[in-house]
Tab-separated table of C-alpha atoms and ligand atoms in Angstrom:
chain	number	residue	atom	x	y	z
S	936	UNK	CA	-74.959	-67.996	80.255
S	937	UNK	CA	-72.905	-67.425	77.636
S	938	UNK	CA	-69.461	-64.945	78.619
S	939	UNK	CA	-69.614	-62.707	75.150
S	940	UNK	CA	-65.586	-60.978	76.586
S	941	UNK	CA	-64.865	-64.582	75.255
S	942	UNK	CA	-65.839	-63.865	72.011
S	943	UNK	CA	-65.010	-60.235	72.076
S	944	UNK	CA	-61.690	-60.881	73.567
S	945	UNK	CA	-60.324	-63.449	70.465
S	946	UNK	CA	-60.527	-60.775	67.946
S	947	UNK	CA	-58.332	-58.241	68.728
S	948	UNK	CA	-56.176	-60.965	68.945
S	949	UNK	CA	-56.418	-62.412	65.314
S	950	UNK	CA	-56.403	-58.575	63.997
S	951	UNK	CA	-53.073	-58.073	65.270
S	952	UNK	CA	-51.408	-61.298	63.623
S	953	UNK	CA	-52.990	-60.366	60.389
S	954	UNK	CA	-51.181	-56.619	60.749
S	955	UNK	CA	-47.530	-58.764	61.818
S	956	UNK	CA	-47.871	-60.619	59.180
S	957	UNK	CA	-48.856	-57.885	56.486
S	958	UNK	CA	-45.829	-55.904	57.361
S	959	UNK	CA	-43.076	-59.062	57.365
S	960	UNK	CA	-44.567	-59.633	53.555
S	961	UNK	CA	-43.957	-55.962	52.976
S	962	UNK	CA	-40.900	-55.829	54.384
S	963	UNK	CA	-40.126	-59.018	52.313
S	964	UNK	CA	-41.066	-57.431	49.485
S	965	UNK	CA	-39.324	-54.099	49.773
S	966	UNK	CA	-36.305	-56.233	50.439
S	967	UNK	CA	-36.936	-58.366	47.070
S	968	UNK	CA	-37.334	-55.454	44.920
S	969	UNK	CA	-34.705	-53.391	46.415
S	970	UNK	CA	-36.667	-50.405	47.894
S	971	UNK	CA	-33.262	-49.067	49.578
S	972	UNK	CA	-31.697	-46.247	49.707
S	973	UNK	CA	-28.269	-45.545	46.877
S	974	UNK	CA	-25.845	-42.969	47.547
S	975	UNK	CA	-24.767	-41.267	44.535
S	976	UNK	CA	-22.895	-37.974	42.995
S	977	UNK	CA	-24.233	-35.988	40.351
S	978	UNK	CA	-21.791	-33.341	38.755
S	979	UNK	CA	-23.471	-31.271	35.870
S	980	UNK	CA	-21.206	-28.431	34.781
S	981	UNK	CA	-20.648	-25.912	37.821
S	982	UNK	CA	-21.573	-28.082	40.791
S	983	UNK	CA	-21.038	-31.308	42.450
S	984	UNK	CA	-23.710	-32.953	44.572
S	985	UNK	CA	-23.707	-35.511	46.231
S	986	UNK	CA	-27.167	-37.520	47.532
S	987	UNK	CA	-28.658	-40.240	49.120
S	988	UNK	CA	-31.508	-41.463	46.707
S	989	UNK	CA	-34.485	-44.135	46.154
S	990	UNK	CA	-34.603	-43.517	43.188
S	991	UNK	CA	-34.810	-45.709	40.023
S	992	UNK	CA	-32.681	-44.913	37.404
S	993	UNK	CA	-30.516	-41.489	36.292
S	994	UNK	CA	-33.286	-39.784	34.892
S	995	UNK	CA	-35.159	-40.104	38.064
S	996	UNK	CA	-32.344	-38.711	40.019
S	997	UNK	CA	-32.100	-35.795	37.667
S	998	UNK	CA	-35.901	-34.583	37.857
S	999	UNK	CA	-35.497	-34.908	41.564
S	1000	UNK	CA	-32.815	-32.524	41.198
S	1001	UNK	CA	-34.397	-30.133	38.901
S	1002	UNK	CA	-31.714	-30.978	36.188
S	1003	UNK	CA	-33.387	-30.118	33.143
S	1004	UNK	CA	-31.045	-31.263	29.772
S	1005	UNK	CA	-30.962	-29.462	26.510
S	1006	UNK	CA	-30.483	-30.868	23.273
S	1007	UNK	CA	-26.819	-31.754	22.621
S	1008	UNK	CA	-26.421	-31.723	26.785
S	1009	UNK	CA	-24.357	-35.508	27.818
S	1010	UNK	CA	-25.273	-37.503	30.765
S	1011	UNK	CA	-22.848	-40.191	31.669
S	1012	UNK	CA	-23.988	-42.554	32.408
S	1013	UNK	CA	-27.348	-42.677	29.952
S	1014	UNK	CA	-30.525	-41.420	31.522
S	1015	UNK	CA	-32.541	-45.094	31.744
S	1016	UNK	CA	-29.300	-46.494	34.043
S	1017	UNK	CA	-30.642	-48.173	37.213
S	1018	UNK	CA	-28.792	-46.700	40.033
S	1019	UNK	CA	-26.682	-48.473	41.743
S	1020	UNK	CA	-24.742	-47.347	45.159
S	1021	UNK	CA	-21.664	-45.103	44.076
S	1022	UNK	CA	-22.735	-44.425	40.539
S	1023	UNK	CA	-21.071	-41.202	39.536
S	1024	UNK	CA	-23.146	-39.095	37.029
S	1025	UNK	CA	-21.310	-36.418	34.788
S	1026	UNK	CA	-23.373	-34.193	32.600
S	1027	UNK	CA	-21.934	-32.439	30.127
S	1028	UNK	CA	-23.889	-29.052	28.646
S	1029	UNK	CA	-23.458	-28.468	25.357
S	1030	UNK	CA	-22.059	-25.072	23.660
S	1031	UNK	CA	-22.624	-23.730	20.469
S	1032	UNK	CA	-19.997	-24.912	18.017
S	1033	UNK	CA	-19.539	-22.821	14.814
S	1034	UNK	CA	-18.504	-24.312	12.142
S	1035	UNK	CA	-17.609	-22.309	9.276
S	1036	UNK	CA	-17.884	-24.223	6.160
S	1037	UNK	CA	-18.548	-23.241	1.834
S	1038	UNK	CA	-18.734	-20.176	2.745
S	1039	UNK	CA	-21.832	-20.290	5.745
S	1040	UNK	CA	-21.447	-20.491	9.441
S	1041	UNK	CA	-23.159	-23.673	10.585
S	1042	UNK	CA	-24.324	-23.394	14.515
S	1043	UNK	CA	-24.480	-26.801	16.230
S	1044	UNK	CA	-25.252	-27.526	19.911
S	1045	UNK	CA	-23.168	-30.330	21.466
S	1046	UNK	CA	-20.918	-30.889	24.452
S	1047	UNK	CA	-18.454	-33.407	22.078
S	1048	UNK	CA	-15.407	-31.339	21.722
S	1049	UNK	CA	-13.555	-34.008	19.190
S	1050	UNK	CA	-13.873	-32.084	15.294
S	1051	UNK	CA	-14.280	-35.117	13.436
S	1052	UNK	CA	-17.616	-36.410	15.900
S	1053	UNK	CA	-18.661	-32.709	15.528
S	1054	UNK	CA	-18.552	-32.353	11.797
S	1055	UNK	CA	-20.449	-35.787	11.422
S	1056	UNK	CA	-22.734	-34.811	13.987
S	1057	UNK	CA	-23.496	-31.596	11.707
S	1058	UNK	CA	-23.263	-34.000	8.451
S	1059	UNK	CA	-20.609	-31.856	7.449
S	1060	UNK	CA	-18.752	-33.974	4.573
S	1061	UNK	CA	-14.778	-33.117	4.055
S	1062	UNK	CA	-14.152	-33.653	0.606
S	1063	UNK	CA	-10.468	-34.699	-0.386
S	1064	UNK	CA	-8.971	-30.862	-0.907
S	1065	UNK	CA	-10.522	-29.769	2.270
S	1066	UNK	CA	-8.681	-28.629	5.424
S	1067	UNK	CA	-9.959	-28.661	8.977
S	1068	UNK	CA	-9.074	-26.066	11.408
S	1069	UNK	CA	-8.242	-27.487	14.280
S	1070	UNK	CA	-7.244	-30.932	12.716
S	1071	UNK	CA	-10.130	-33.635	12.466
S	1072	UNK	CA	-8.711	-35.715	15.575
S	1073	UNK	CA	-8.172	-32.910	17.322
S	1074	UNK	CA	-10.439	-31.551	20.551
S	1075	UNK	CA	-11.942	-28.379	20.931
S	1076	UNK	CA	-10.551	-25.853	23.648
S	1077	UNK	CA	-12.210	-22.230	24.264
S	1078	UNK	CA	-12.369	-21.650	20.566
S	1079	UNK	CA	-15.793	-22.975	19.711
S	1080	UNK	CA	-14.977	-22.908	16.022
S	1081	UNK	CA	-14.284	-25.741	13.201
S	1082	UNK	CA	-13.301	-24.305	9.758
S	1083	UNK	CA	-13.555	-26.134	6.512
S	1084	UNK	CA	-11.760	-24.879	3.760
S	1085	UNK	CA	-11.514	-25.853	0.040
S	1086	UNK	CA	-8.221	-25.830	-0.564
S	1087	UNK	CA	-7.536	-24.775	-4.166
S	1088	UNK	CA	-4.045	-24.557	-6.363
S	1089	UNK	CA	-3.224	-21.650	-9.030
S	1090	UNK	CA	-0.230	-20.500	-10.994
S	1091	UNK	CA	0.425	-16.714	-10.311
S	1092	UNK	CA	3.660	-14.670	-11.829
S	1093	UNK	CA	4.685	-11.658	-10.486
S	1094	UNK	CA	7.315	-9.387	-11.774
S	1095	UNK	CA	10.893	-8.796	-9.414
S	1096	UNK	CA	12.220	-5.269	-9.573
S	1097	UNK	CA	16.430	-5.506	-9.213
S	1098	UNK	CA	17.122	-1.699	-8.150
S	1099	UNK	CA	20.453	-0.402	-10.111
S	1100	UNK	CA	23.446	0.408	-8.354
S	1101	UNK	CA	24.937	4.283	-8.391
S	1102	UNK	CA	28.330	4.145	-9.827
S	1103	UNK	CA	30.967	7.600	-9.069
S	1104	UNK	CA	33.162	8.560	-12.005
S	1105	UNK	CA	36.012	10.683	-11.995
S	1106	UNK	CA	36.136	13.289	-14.725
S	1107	UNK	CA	39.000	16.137	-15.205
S	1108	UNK	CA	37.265	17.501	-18.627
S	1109	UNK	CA	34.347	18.779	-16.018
S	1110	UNK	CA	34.492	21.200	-13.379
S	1111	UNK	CA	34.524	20.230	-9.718
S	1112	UNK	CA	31.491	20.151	-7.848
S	1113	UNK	CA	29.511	18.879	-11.144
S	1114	UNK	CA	27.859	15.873	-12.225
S	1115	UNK	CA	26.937	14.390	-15.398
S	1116	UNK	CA	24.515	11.390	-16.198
S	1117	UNK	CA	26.729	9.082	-17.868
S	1118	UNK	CA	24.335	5.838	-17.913
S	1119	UNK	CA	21.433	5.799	-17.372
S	1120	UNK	CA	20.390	3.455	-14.673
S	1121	UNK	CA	17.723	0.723	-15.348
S	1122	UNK	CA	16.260	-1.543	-13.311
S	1123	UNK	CA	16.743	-5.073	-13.707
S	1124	UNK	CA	13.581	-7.283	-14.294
S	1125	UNK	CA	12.837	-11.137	-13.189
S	1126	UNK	CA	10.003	-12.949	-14.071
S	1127	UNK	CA	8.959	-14.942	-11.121
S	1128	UNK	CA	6.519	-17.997	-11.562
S	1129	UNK	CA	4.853	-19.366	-8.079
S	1130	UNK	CA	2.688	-21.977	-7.174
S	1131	UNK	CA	0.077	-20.333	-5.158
S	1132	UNK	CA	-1.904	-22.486	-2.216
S	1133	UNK	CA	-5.218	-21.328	-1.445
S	1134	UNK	CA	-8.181	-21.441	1.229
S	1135	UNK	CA	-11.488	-20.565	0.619
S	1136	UNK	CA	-9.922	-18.235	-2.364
S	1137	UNK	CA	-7.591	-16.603	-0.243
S	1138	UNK	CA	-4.194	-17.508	-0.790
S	1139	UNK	CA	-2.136	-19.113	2.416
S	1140	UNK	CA	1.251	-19.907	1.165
S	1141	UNK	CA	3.641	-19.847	-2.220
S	1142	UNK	CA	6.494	-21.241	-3.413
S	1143	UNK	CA	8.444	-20.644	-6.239
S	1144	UNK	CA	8.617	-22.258	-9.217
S	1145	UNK	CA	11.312	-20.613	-11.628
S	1146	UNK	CA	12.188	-17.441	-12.291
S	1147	UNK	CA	13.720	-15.914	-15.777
S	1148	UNK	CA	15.527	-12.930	-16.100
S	1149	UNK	CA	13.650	-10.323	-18.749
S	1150	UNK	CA	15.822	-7.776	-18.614
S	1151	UNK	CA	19.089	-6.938	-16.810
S	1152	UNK	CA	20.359	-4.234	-14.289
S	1153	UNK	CA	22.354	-1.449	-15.549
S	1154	UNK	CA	23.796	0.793	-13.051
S	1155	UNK	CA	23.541	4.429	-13.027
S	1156	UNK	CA	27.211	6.168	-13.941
S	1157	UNK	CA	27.673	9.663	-12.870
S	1158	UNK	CA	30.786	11.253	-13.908
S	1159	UNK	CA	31.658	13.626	-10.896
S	1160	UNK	CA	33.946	16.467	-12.005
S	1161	UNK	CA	37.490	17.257	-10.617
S	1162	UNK	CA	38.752	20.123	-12.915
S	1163	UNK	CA	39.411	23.311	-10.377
S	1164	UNK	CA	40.998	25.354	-13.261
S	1165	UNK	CA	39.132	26.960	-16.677
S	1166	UNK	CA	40.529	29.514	-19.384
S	1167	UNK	CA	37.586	32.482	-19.848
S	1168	UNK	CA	39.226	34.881	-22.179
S	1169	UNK	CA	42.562	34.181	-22.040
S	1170	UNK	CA	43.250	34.110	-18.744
S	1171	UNK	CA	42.979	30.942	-15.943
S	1172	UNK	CA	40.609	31.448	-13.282
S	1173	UNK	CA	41.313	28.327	-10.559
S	1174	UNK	CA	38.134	27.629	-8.442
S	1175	UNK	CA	37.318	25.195	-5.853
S	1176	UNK	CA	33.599	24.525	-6.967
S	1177	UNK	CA	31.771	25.144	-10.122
S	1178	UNK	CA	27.346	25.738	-9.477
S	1179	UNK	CA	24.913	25.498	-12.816
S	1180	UNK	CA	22.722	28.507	-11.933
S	1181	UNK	CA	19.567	29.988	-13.258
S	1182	UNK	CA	20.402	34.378	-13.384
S	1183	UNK	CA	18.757	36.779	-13.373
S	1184	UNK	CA	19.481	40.514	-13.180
S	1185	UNK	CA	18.819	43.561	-11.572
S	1186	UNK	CA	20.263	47.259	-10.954
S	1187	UNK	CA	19.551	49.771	-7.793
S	1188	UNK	CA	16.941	51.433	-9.320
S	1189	UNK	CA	13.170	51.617	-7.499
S	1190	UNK	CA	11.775	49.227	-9.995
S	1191	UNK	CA	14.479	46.376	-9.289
S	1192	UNK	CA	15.210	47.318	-5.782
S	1193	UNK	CA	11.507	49.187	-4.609
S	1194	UNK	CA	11.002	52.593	-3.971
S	1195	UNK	CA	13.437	52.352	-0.942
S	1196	UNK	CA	15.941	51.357	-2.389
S	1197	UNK	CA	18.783	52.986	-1.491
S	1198	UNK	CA	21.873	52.122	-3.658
S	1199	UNK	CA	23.354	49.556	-1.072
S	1200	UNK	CA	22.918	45.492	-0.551
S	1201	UNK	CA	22.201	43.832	2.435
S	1202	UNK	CA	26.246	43.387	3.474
S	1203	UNK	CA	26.411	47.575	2.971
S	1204	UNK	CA	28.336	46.940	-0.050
S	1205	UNK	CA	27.205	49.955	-3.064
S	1206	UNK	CA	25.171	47.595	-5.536
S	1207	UNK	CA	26.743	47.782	-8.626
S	1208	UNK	CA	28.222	46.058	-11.301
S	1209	UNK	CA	30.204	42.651	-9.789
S	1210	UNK	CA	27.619	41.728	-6.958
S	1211	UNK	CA	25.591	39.228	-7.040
S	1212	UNK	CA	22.648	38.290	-4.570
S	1213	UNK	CA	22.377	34.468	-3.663
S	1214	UNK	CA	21.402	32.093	-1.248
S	1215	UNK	CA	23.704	31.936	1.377
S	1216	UNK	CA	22.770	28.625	2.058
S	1217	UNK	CA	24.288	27.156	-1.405
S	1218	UNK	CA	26.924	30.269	-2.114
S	1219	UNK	CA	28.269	31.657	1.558
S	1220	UNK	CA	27.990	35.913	1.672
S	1221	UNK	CA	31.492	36.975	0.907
S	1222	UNK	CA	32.052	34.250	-1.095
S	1223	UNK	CA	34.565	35.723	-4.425
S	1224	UNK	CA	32.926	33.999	-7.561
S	1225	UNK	CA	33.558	34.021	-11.553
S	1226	UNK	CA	29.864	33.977	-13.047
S	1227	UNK	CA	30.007	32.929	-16.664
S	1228	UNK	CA	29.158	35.871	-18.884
S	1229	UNK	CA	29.500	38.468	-16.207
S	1230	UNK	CA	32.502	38.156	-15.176
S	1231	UNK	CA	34.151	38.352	-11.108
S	1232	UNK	CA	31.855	39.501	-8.658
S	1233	UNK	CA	31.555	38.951	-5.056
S	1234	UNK	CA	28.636	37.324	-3.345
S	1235	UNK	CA	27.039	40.541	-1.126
S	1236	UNK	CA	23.236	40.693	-1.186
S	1237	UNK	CA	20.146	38.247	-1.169
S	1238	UNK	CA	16.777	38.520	-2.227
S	1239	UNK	CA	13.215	36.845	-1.869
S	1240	UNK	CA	13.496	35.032	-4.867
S	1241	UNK	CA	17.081	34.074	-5.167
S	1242	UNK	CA	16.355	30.363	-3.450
S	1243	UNK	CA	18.725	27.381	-3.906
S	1244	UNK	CA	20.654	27.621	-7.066
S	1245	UNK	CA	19.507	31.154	-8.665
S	1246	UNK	CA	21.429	34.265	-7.896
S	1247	UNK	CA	20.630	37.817	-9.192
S	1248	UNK	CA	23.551	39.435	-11.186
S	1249	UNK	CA	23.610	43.404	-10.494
S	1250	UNK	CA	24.471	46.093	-13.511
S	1251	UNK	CA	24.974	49.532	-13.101
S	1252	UNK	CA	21.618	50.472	-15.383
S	1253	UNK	CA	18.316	49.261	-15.731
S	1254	UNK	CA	18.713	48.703	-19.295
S	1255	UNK	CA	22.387	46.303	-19.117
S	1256	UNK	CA	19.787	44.059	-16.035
S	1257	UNK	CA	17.225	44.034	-18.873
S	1258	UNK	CA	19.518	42.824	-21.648
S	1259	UNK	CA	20.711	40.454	-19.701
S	1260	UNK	CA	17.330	38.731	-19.041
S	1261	UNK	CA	17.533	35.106	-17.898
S	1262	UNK	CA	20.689	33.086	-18.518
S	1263	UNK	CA	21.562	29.398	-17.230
S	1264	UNK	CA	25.017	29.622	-16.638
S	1265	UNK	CA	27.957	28.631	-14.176
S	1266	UNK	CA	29.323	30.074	-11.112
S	1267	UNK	CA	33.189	29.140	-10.314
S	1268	UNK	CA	33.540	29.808	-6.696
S	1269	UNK	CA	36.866	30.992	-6.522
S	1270	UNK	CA	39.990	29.819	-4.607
S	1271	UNK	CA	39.754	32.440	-1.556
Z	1547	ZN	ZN1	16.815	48.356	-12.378
């Protein structure tokens, strides 16, 4: 009789060498293709990672990651590198980068901060007059804007004002405390050529090329008086100060002085002939004057309209204010 454990009893014993040896060829394998595991460090923009991966190459390690790159976006080193143990990956996002150029503003995405990669990467062509702002070998900071400008050269002439000076003459044929024009002063002129550097049409800089003189400076000569003595009828009258006044004239009736007027200025002095009403600012109350064509009087009333250099001459009647009208004449303040 045949035993059939015999038979039964061999086979689990040739299943389990075919298993042994299935896993020393996959663990061959694995070992020949380099199923093992790579530790690496990934740093894209505001982290730092660091991982233990299988995988293949940097593009694998950034999907398992959920890295997702834009256009413009760097990854050092380039996505299809196998990855070895160590391997440091840097991505770099990239920015907007304006560059203003002929007059448009040209967007580009890119994480290069040199200008001169930037501009080619944007086909941006500098012709020979053009600037760059910042300079073509230069990188990139904060400022996310390149500037191409078309330098440009023009001739511009301006005109130079030379202010006159003021020039004091004594003069003893004029009364003390006036002036005359004796020259007129006139500016001096210079034509002034510059060379004129421009940007984009505005200009950036100058310098000067010549300059010509068109016409010259003449200072302004006053004459300033310093006679304190005049001759009115015969007689000397010595002054300190002489005043060119506008007159006018009035008497202390109602329609000069209103209908309360009451004979009497503002110092309580009668009004009558030899007061005059000023302004105490320019001619002090109390103040003994010669007026030119009226004779002495003393300064002892104001009035609404005598401002600055006016004064009101008083007469006795209506009729001697009335024929005296309006007179430009002098007042000689008198030595007191
Ligand atoms: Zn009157």
């Amino acid at each position: 009789m045949r035993s059939w454990r015999i038979v039964i009893g061999k086979r689990p014993l040739a299943g389990l060498a075919v298993i042994s040896i299935l896993a020393l060829v996959a663990l061959c394998v694995g070992v020949l293709v380099g199923v093992k595991t790579c530790s690496v460090s990934v740093s894209a923009w505001d982290r730092q990672i660091s991982l233990s991966t299988r995988a293949d190459t940097v593009a694998d390690v950034l999907v398992g990651l959920n890295i997702s790159l834009s256009p413009g976006d760097v990854v050092d080193p380039s996505p299809e590198t196998a990855i070895a143990d160590g391997l440091e990956i840097e991505i770099e996002r990239a920015r907007p980068v304006f560059i203003h150029w002929s007059g448009k503003s040209l967007p580009v995405f890119t994480a290069e901060n040199r200008v001169s990669k930037i501009l080619s990467m944007a086909h941006v062509e500098k012709e020979a007059n053009d600037v760059v702002y910042p300079g073509l070998e230069e990188e990139l900071t904060e400022d996310c804007i390149i500037r191409v400008a078309r330098v440009t050269y023009g001739e511009v002439e301006e005109r130079e004002e030379i202010p006159y000076d003021t020039q004091k003459r004594e003069d003893g044929s004029l009364e003390a405390g006036l002036t005359r024009v004796y020259n007129q002063g006139v500016t001096g002129l210079i034509q002034v050529l510059y060379r004129v550097r421009y940007e984009d049409g505005k200009e950036v800089s100058r310098e000067e090329k010549s300059r010509a003189k068109i016409r010259d400076m003449s200072p302004l000569i006053l004459l300033v008086g310093s006679m304190q003595q005049v001759s009115r009828g015969g007689h000397d009258i010595r002054f300190e100060r002489a005043l060119e006044v506008t007159a006018t004239a009035y008497c202390p009736c109602t329609k000069c002085c209103g209908l309360t007027a009451a004979g009497t200025t503002c110092t309580g002095v009668p009004a009558t002939k030899g007061v005059i009403a000023v302004d105490p600012r320019v001619i002090p109350l109390g103040t003994r004057v010669y007026v030119d064509g009226y004779g002495y009087a003393l300064a002892a009333d104001v009035g609404s309209a005598i401002k600055g250099s006016k004064i009101d001459v008083c007469f006795d009647t209506h009729e001697q204010a009335l024929a005296w009208g309006l007179k430009k004449t002098k007042v000689y303040m008198l030595r007191q």
